[in-house]
Coordinates of C-alpha atoms in Angstrom, one line a residue:
M1 CA -23.7 10.2 31.8
K2 CA -21.9 8.4 28.8
R3 CA -21.1 12.5 27.4
F4 CA -19.9 13.0 31.2
L5 CA -17.4 10.0 30.8
A6 CA -16.3 10.7 27.3
A7 CA -15.7 14.7 27.6
L8 CA -14.1 13.3 31.2
L9 CA -11.7 10.8 28.6
A10 CA -10.6 13.8 26.3
L11 CA -9.5 15.9 28.8
A12 CA -7.3 12.9 30.6
M13 CA -6.2 12.7 27.1
C14 CA -5.1 16.6 26.7
L15 CA -3.4 16.3 30.1
S16 CA -1.2 13.8 29.5
L17 CA 0.0 15.0 26.0
A18 CA 0.3 18.7 27.7
A19 CA 2.6 16.6 30.5
C20 CA 4.9 15.2 28.2
G21 CA 6.1 18.9 26.3
H22 CA 5.7 17.5 22.7
F23 CA 2.2 18.1 21.4
V24 CA 2.4 19.2 17.7
S25 CA -1.3 20.7 16.6
I26 CA -2.3 18.5 13.3
L27 CA -4.7 21.1 12.8
P28 CA -5.3 22.4 8.9
G29 CA -3.1 26.0 9.0
D30 CA -2.6 25.7 12.5
P31 CA 1.0 27.8 13.5
G32 CA 2.0 24.7 15.0
A33 CA 1.4 22.1 11.9
G34 CA 4.3 20.7 10.7
T35 CA 6.8 17.6 10.7
Q36 CA 8.6 16.7 13.9
A37 CA 12.0 17.0 14.7
G38 CA 14.6 13.9 13.4
A39 CA 16.0 12.9 10.5
V40 CA 15.0 14.9 7.5
G41 CA 12.1 13.3 5.7
Q42 CA 11.5 10.8 7.9
T43 CA 8.2 12.1 9.2
P44 CA 6.6 13.8 7.0
E45 CA 3.1 15.6 7.3
P46 CA -0.2 13.4 7.0
E47 CA -1.1 14.0 3.5
D48 CA -4.5 15.3 4.4
F49 CA -3.0 17.7 6.4
F50 CA 0.0 18.8 4.2
R51 CA 1.0 22.6 3.9
E52 CA 3.2 24.3 1.4
Q53 CA 6.3 25.2 2.6
D54 CA 10.1 25.9 1.9
L55 CA 12.2 23.1 0.5
L56 CA 15.2 23.3 2.6
G57 CA 13.2 24.4 5.6
F58 CA 11.0 21.2 4.6
L59 CA 14.5 19.1 4.8
R60 CA 15.5 20.7 7.9
W61 CA 18.3 22.3 5.7
D62 CA 18.2 25.1 8.2
E63 CA 21.7 26.0 9.1
F64 CA 22.6 25.2 5.3
A65 CA 20.4 27.7 4.0
A66 CA 21.6 30.1 7.0
H67 CA 25.5 30.0 6.1
Y68 CA 25.8 28.7 2.2
Y69 CA 26.9 32.4 1.6
D70 CA 29.5 32.4 4.2
D71 CA 30.6 28.7 4.6
T72 CA 30.0 27.7 0.7
P73 CA 30.5 24.1 -0.6
I74 CA 33.3 23.4 -2.0
A75 CA 32.1 21.6 -4.4
L76 CA 28.4 20.3 -6.3
S77 CA 28.2 17.0 -7.9
I78 CA 25.5 15.7 -10.1
R79 CA 24.9 12.1 -10.8
T80 CA 22.1 10.1 -12.8
A81 CA 20.5 6.8 -12.2
G82 CA 21.4 6.5 -15.9
N83 CA 24.9 7.2 -16.4
G84 CA 26.4 6.6 -12.9
Y85 CA 28.7 8.6 -12.0
A86 CA 29.2 11.4 -10.2
S87 CA 30.4 14.9 -11.8
P88 CA 31.3 18.1 -9.8
V89 CA 31.5 21.8 -10.4
F90 CA 33.9 23.5 -8.0
D91 CA 33.4 27.7 -9.0
R92 CA 31.4 29.2 -6.3
S93 CA 29.4 31.3 -8.5
S94 CA 28.1 28.2 -9.8
I95 CA 27.6 26.8 -6.5
I96 CA 25.6 29.7 -5.2
A97 CA 23.2 29.8 -7.8
A98 CA 22.5 26.1 -7.3
C99 CA 22.0 27.1 -3.4
D100 CA 19.8 30.1 -4.5
A101 CA 17.6 27.8 -6.8
L102 CA 17.2 25.5 -4.0
R103 CA 16.3 28.3 -1.3
S104 CA 13.5 29.0 -4.0
M105 CA 12.0 25.8 -4.8
T106 CA 8.3 25.5 -2.3
V107 CA 7.1 21.8 -1.4
T108 CA 3.6 22.1 -2.7
G109 CA 2.2 18.2 -1.6
R110 CA 2.7 14.6 -2.2
A111 CA 3.3 13.0 -5.3
G112 CA 3.5 9.4 -4.3
E113 CA 4.5 6.9 -1.8
A114 CA 8.3 5.5 -1.8
G115 CA 8.7 3.2 -3.9
T116 CA 6.6 4.5 -6.4
G117 CA 8.9 6.7 -8.6
S118 CA 10.8 5.9 -11.9
G119 CA 14.2 4.4 -10.0
Q120 CA 16.0 7.2 -12.1
E121 CA 17.3 9.6 -9.8
T122 CA 18.8 12.7 -10.3
L123 CA 21.2 13.5 -7.2
F124 CA 22.7 16.5 -6.3
T125 CA 25.6 16.5 -3.9
F126 CA 27.0 19.5 -1.7
T127 CA 30.2 18.4 -0.5
M128 CA 31.3 21.2 2.7
D129 CA 35.2 22.1 3.7
D130 CA 34.8 19.8 6.3
G131 CA 34.3 16.5 3.7
S132 CA 30.8 16.7 5.4
Q133 CA 27.7 16.5 2.4
Y134 CA 24.4 17.5 1.5
G135 CA 22.5 15.7 -0.6
I136 CA 19.0 15.9 -2.4
A137 CA 17.6 13.9 -5.3
F138 CA 14.4 14.6 -7.6
D139 CA 12.8 12.1 -9.6
N140 CA 10.9 12.9 -12.6
G141 CA 11.0 16.6 -11.1
C142 CA 9.4 15.8 -7.8
L143 CA 11.5 15.3 -4.8
S144 CA 12.9 12.1 -3.5
L145 CA 12.9 11.1 -0.4
S146 CA 12.8 7.5 1.7
T147 CA 9.2 8.2 2.7
G148 CA 7.8 9.3 -0.7
L149 CA 7.5 11.5 -3.7
Y150 CA 6.9 15.4 -3.5
T151 CA 5.9 17.9 -5.6
V152 CA 8.2 21.2 -6.0
T153 CA 7.7 24.4 -7.8
G154 CA 10.6 26.9 -8.8
G155 CA 14.1 26.6 -8.8
E156 CA 15.1 26.4 -12.2
A157 CA 18.0 27.6 -12.2
L158 CA 19.1 24.3 -11.0
W159 CA 18.0 22.0 -13.9
D160 CA 20.2 24.8 -16.2
M161 CA 23.5 24.0 -14.6
A162 CA 26.1 21.7 -16.5
F163 CA 28.3 19.5 -15.3
P164 CA 31.2 17.8 -17.2
G165 CA 30.2 14.3 -19.0
Y166 CA 26.7 15.8 -18.9
G167 CA 26.6 18.6 -21.3
G168 CA 27.8 22.1 -21.1
D169 CA 30.4 23.2 -23.3
F170 CA 33.3 22.1 -21.0
D171 CA 37.4 21.8 -22.5
V172 CA 40.1 20.2 -20.9
F173 CA 41.4 23.5 -19.4
D174 CA 37.9 24.5 -17.7
L175 CA 38.1 20.9 -15.7
Y176 CA 40.5 22.9 -13.1
F177 CA 37.9 25.4 -12.0
S178 CA 41.6 28.0 -12.3
D179 CA 42.2 31.3 -13.4
S180 CA 45.1 30.9 -14.1
V181 CA 45.0 27.7 -15.9
R182 CA 42.0 29.9 -18.3
A183 CA 44.3 32.3 -18.7
F184 CA 47.0 30.1 -20.4
A185 CA 44.9 28.6 -22.3
D186 CA 43.6 31.5 -23.7
G187 CA 46.5 33.6 -24.3
F188 CA 48.7 30.8 -25.3
Y189 CA 49.5 32.3 -28.7
E190 CA 50.3 35.2 -27.1
N191 CA 52.3 33.9 -24.4
T192 CA 53.4 30.3 -25.7
P193 CA 55.4 28.2 -23.3
V194 CA 59.2 28.0 -23.8
S195 CA 58.9 24.4 -23.9
V196 CA 56.7 21.1 -23.5
G197 CA 57.6 18.0 -21.5
R198 CA 56.6 14.5 -21.1
R199 CA 57.7 12.6 -18.0
S200 CA 56.3 9.1 -17.4
N201 CA 55.9 7.6 -13.6
G202 CA 58.0 10.2 -11.9
G203 CA 61.2 9.4 -14.2
A204 CA 63.5 11.9 -16.4
T205 CA 61.4 14.8 -18.3
L206 CA 62.1 14.2 -22.0
A207 CA 61.6 18.2 -23.1
S208 CA 61.3 20.0 -26.5
K209 CA 61.7 23.8 -27.0
D210 CA 60.2 22.9 -30.9
P211 CA 57.2 25.3 -31.0
E212 CA 55.5 23.4 -33.3
V213 CA 55.9 20.5 -31.0
V214 CA 54.7 22.7 -28.1
A215 CA 51.5 23.8 -29.9
H216 CA 50.9 20.7 -31.2
V217 CA 50.6 18.9 -27.7
F218 CA 48.5 21.7 -27.0
R219 CA 46.2 21.4 -29.7
L220 CA 45.8 18.3 -28.9
L221 CA 44.6 19.1 -25.4
A222 CA 42.7 21.7 -26.2
D223 CA 40.3 19.7 -29.1
A224 CA 39.8 17.2 -26.8
A225 CA 36.3 16.3 -25.6
V226 CA 35.1 15.2 -22.0
V227 CA 33.3 12.6 -22.5
R228 CA 32.4 11.2 -18.4
V229 CA 33.7 10.8 -15.3
E230 CA 35.3 7.4 -14.1
A231 CA 33.3 6.6 -11.5
S232 CA 35.4 3.6 -9.8
P233 CA 39.2 4.3 -10.9
D234 CA 40.8 1.9 -8.4
Q235 CA 38.9 -0.8 -9.9
N236 CA 39.1 0.2 -13.9
I237 CA 42.4 2.1 -14.5
D238 CA 46.0 1.3 -13.2
L239 CA 46.5 4.5 -10.8
T240 CA 49.9 3.7 -10.8
Q241 CA 50.7 4.6 -14.4
T242 CA 51.0 8.3 -14.8
T243 CA 52.0 10.6 -17.3
D244 CA 52.6 14.3 -16.6
Y245 CA 52.5 16.8 -19.6
I246 CA 54.3 20.6 -18.7
F247 CA 54.2 23.1 -20.5
T248 CA 57.3 25.7 -18.6
M249 CA 56.8 29.7 -19.6
A250 CA 59.7 31.9 -20.1
D251 CA 59.2 32.7 -16.4
E252 CA 59.9 29.6 -15.8
S253 CA 56.8 29.0 -14.4
Y254 CA 55.0 26.1 -15.5
F255 CA 51.3 24.2 -16.0
T256 CA 51.1 20.4 -15.6
F257 CA 48.3 18.1 -16.8
T258 CA 48.0 14.5 -15.3
F259 CA 47.3 11.5 -17.1
T260 CA 46.4 8.7 -14.7
G261 CA 46.2 5.4 -17.0
P262 CA 44.2 6.7 -19.7
C263 CA 42.5 9.4 -17.5
L264 CA 43.2 12.9 -16.8
A265 CA 43.7 13.2 -13.7
V266 CA 42.6 16.6 -11.8
T267 CA 42.7 17.5 -8.6
A268 CA 40.6 21.2 -8.6
A269 CA 39.9 20.9 -4.7
P270 CA 42.3 18.5 -2.7
K271 CA 39.7 18.6 0.5
Y272 CA 37.0 16.7 -2.3
G273 CA 39.9 14.7 -3.9
T274 CA 41.1 13.8 -8.0
V275 CA 38.2 13.2 -10.7
Y276 CA 39.3 11.2 -13.2
Y277 CA 37.8 12.2 -16.8
W278 CA 37.5 10.0 -19.9
L279 CA 38.5 12.5 -22.7
D280 CA 38.0 11.8 -26.7
G281 CA 40.9 12.9 -29.3
V282 CA 43.8 12.3 -26.9
D283 CA 44.9 9.5 -28.4
E284 CA 47.5 10.9 -30.0
L285 CA 49.5 12.2 -26.9
P286 CA 51.6 9.3 -25.9
Y287 CA 53.2 9.0 -29.4
V288 CA 54.1 13.2 -30.2
T289 CA 57.7 12.9 -30.6
I290 CA 59.5 15.2 -27.9
L291 CA 63.4 15.1 -28.9
P292 CA 65.6 15.3 -25.8
E293 CA 67.4 18.8 -25.1
S294 CA 70.6 19.3 -24.1
T295 CA 70.0 18.6 -21.0
V296 CA 69.3 14.7 -21.3
P297 CA 73.3 13.6 -22.0
T298 CA 73.7 11.8 -25.0
F299 CA 74.7 7.9 -23.8
S300 CA 78.1 6.6 -24.8
G301 CA 77.7 3.1 -24.1
G302 CA 78.7 1.3 -20.4
A303 CA 76.7 0.8 -17.5
I304 CA 72.9 2.0 -17.7
T305 CA 74.1 4.4 -14.4
G306 CA 75.6 6.2 -17.4
M307 CA 72.2 7.1 -19.0
R308 CA 70.0 9.2 -16.1
E309 CA 71.0 10.7 -13.1
D310 CA 68.8 8.9 -11.1
I311 CA 69.7 5.6 -11.9
A312 CA 73.5 6.5 -11.1
Q313 CA 71.9 8.0 -7.5
A314 CA 70.0 4.3 -6.9
Q315 CA 73.1 2.6 -7.5
A316 CA 74.9 5.3 -5.1
A317 CA 72.7 4.7 -2.9
A318 CA 72.7 0.6 -3.0
N319 CA 76.5 1.0 -2.7
G320 CA 76.1 2.7 0.4
Q321 CA 77.7 6.4 -0.9
L322 CA 75.2 8.4 -0.6
E323 CA 74.7 9.9 3.2
G324 CA 72.1 9.4 4.7
V325 CA 70.2 7.7 1.8
T326 CA 69.8 3.8 1.6
V327 CA 67.3 1.7 -0.5
L328 CA 63.8 1.4 0.9
G329 CA 62.3 -0.9 -1.1
V330 CA 61.7 -2.3 -4.8
Y331 CA 58.4 -3.5 -6.5
V332 CA 59.1 -5.9 -10.1
D333 CA 56.6 -5.7 -13.3
Y334 CA 57.7 -8.8 -15.4
N335 CA 56.2 -10.7 -18.0
I336 CA 58.6 -13.6 -18.4
Q337 CA 58.4 -16.1 -21.0
G338 CA 54.4 -15.9 -20.5
Q339 CA 54.7 -15.7 -16.7
H340 CA 53.3 -12.0 -15.2
G341 CA 53.8 -11.4 -11.6
Y342 CA 55.0 -8.9 -9.3
L343 CA 57.8 -8.9 -6.6
T344 CA 58.1 -6.5 -3.5
L345 CA 61.7 -6.8 -2.6
S346 CA 62.8 -5.1 0.9
G347 CA 66.3 -4.9 3.0
D348 CA 69.1 -6.9 2.0
T349 CA 67.7 -8.3 -1.1
A350 CA 66.1 -5.0 -2.7
T351 CA 69.8 -3.6 -2.3
S352 CA 71.8 -6.7 -4.1
F353 CA 68.7 -6.4 -7.0
I354 CA 69.6 -2.6 -7.2
Q355 CA 73.2 -3.5 -7.2
Q356 CA 72.6 -5.8 -10.1
V357 CA 70.4 -4.1 -11.9
T358 CA 72.0 -0.8 -12.3
S359 CA 75.5 -2.6 -13.3
I360 CA 74.1 -3.8 -16.8
N361 CA 75.8 -2.4 -19.4
A362 CA 74.0 -1.3 -22.6
A363 CA 75.1 -0.1 -26.3
A364 CA 75.5 3.6 -27.4
D365 CA 73.4 2.6 -29.9
T366 CA 69.8 2.4 -29.9
T367 CA 67.4 0.1 -31.6
T368 CA 63.4 -0.8 -31.7
P369 CA 62.8 -2.5 -28.6
V370 CA 60.9 -6.3 -28.6
G371 CA 60.1 -8.5 -26.5
E372 CA 58.5 -8.7 -22.7
D373 CA 58.5 -6.3 -20.1
I374 CA 60.7 -6.2 -16.7
T375 CA 59.6 -2.3 -15.3
V376 CA 61.8 -1.8 -12.2
F377 CA 60.4 0.9 -9.3
V378 CA 62.9 1.9 -6.8
T379 CA 62.1 3.7 -3.9
L380 CA 65.1 5.4 -1.7
S381 CA 64.9 6.9 1.8
D382 CA 64.4 10.1 0.0
Q383 CA 61.3 9.4 -1.3
S384 CA 63.2 9.7 -4.7
G385 CA 64.0 6.9 -6.9
P386 CA 63.6 6.1 -10.8
I387 CA 61.6 3.5 -12.8
I388 CA 63.9 1.3 -15.0
V389 CA 62.1 -0.6 -18.2
F390 CA 63.2 -3.3 -19.9
T391 CA 62.0 -4.5 -22.7
G392 CA 63.3 -7.6 -24.3
D393 CA 66.9 -6.9 -24.1
T394 CA 66.4 -3.1 -24.0
V395 CA 66.5 -0.6 -21.6
Q396 CA 64.7 2.7 -22.4
Q397 CA 66.6 5.6 -21.0
M398 CA 63.6 7.9 -22.0
V399 CA 60.4 7.6 -23.8
G400 CA 61.3 6.7 -27.7
T401 CA 65.2 5.7 -26.6
N402 CA 66.3 2.5 -25.7
H403 CA 69.4 1.1 -25.8
A404 CA 70.2 -2.8 -26.4
C405 CA 71.9 -4.4 -23.8
D406 CA 74.3 -7.2 -22.7
I407 CA 71.9 -10.7 -23.5
N408 CA 74.1 -12.0 -20.6
A409 CA 73.6 -9.6 -18.0
M410 CA 70.0 -9.9 -19.2
A411 CA 69.7 -13.7 -18.9
N412 CA 71.0 -13.2 -15.4
L413 CA 68.1 -10.6 -14.0
R414 CA 65.4 -12.7 -15.7
N415 CA 66.9 -15.6 -13.7
T416 CA 67.2 -13.5 -10.7
I417 CA 63.8 -12.4 -10.9
M418 CA 62.3 -15.8 -11.1
T419 CA 64.1 -17.2 -8.7
L420 CA 62.9 -14.5 -6.1
A421 CA 59.3 -15.3 -7.4
Q422 CA 59.4 -19.0 -6.5
D423 CA 61.2 -18.2 -3.6
S424 CA 58.0 -15.8 -2.6
N425 CA 55.6 -17.9 -3.7
N426 CA 57.3 -21.0 -1.4
I427 CA 57.6 -18.4 1.5
S428 CA 53.2 -18.0 0.9
A429 CA 52.1 -21.9 1.0
A430 CA 54.4 -22.3 4.0
I431 CA 52.6 -19.5 5.7
Q432 CA 49.3 -20.8 4.4
S433 CA 49.9 -24.2 5.5
S434 CA 51.3 -23.5 8.9
S435 CA 47.8 -21.7 9.8
G436 CA 46.0 -24.0 8.1

C-alpha cells in the first residue's frame, strides 16, 4: 500500500510540472539541462550538475554573438580594480578580435561562491552604437558573476590586447584612432604644416610659421607618454579651461589637439564621449613662444577694443550696433584683494558691464603682468564672445602679450565687481531668509 501511495504521489508531481509548461530536466547529460531564462548569471546550474558550455551562451549573449560582425561595438574599455579608470579602444579590428576571443572561451566549472574572489576584478565593457553596454568581469582568470566564480578556458587573445595607460606602445596620435591623424604624425617631416597656433578658451589664435616652432610643438606631443585616463574629469580637472594646438597644412586643412586643464581631451567616437588623458612630457607646451603673425594687429594704444576683433564685436553688441546680436550673459572669475569669487550677469547688468570693460584704455607698450586675475567670459546671442583676461593693472592681448591699463579704470572695474558681488550675496541671503 505504501508503494502504491508513493508512486501515485510521484505521478501527481510530474503531471503538475508538465501542466506549468516550464519543466526543465536537471539530469546529468540531459539535452534539456541548463540555466533557466533570466538575467545573466542569476540562475547558474547546480554545481553537482554543471555542464561545460561556451561563454557567450552561458552569459546569454546570443544576440551579441550573432551580430557583432555587423553591429560592432563602437568601443571596448578595460578597468582594473587596482587602477580604477576605464581606458577605451575604438578600432574595429581590436574590438572584433576581443569578441572572437570571448567566443572561443568555454566555462568549465564553478570555482567559488559569490564573495570568494580577490576583489581585484578586471572589467571589460563593450559599448554599442545605441549606448547600451555589455560588461564582463574576470578575477584571477575566472569569470566573476554575482552568483560566484567560474573557471574558463580559451580566449588568450583577450589578455594580449593593449589599452592606453594599461600598457602597449600608445602615443598621443594613437589616442584618436584616426587614419588621418596617424598619417599626419607619420608624414610630418615630409609634409610639414605651414604653421602652428595656440588658442586659449576659444579666444584669438596666436600662430607661428617658424618651422622650428612648428617642429618643437610637434615633438613635445610626439614624445609625450600616456600615463592614465582621468576617471572623474568633472571633479578633478577644470573643464572650462581649454587650450588648442592647431597645425595648419599647405592645403589649408588642419589638425587640432585640445587640452582641457592639464589633460589631453580626445573625442574618438562622439557617442562614447570625450576621454581625458594624463600625459607625461608636455609641461613645456604652454611656455613655447609663439610669436604673432601679421594677421594679429599691432596695438598702438587706446581702448582695448583695438586689440582684438572679438572684443570690438562685444562692445558693438553691447552698444546695439550689431544687427540681431545682443549680449546674452557675462561670467566673471575674480581674485580681488585676496577674495576669490564668481559672478553671473545677464540683462542690462551684463550689457552695462561689457560697456565699462571694453572702454578701458591701455598703453601701446607691453609689460609683465603682476597681480591678481580678473577673467571675463562674454557670451553673445550668436554664440560668439571674447574671453578677456586682466592681471593686476594689465590686460592680455594674447598669450604672452600684456598691455598696461589705465589704473583708474581698473580701480573702477574692481569696485564694480565687488559691488555686484555684494548685491548678489544680499539677494542670496534674502532668498534663504524668505525660504526659511
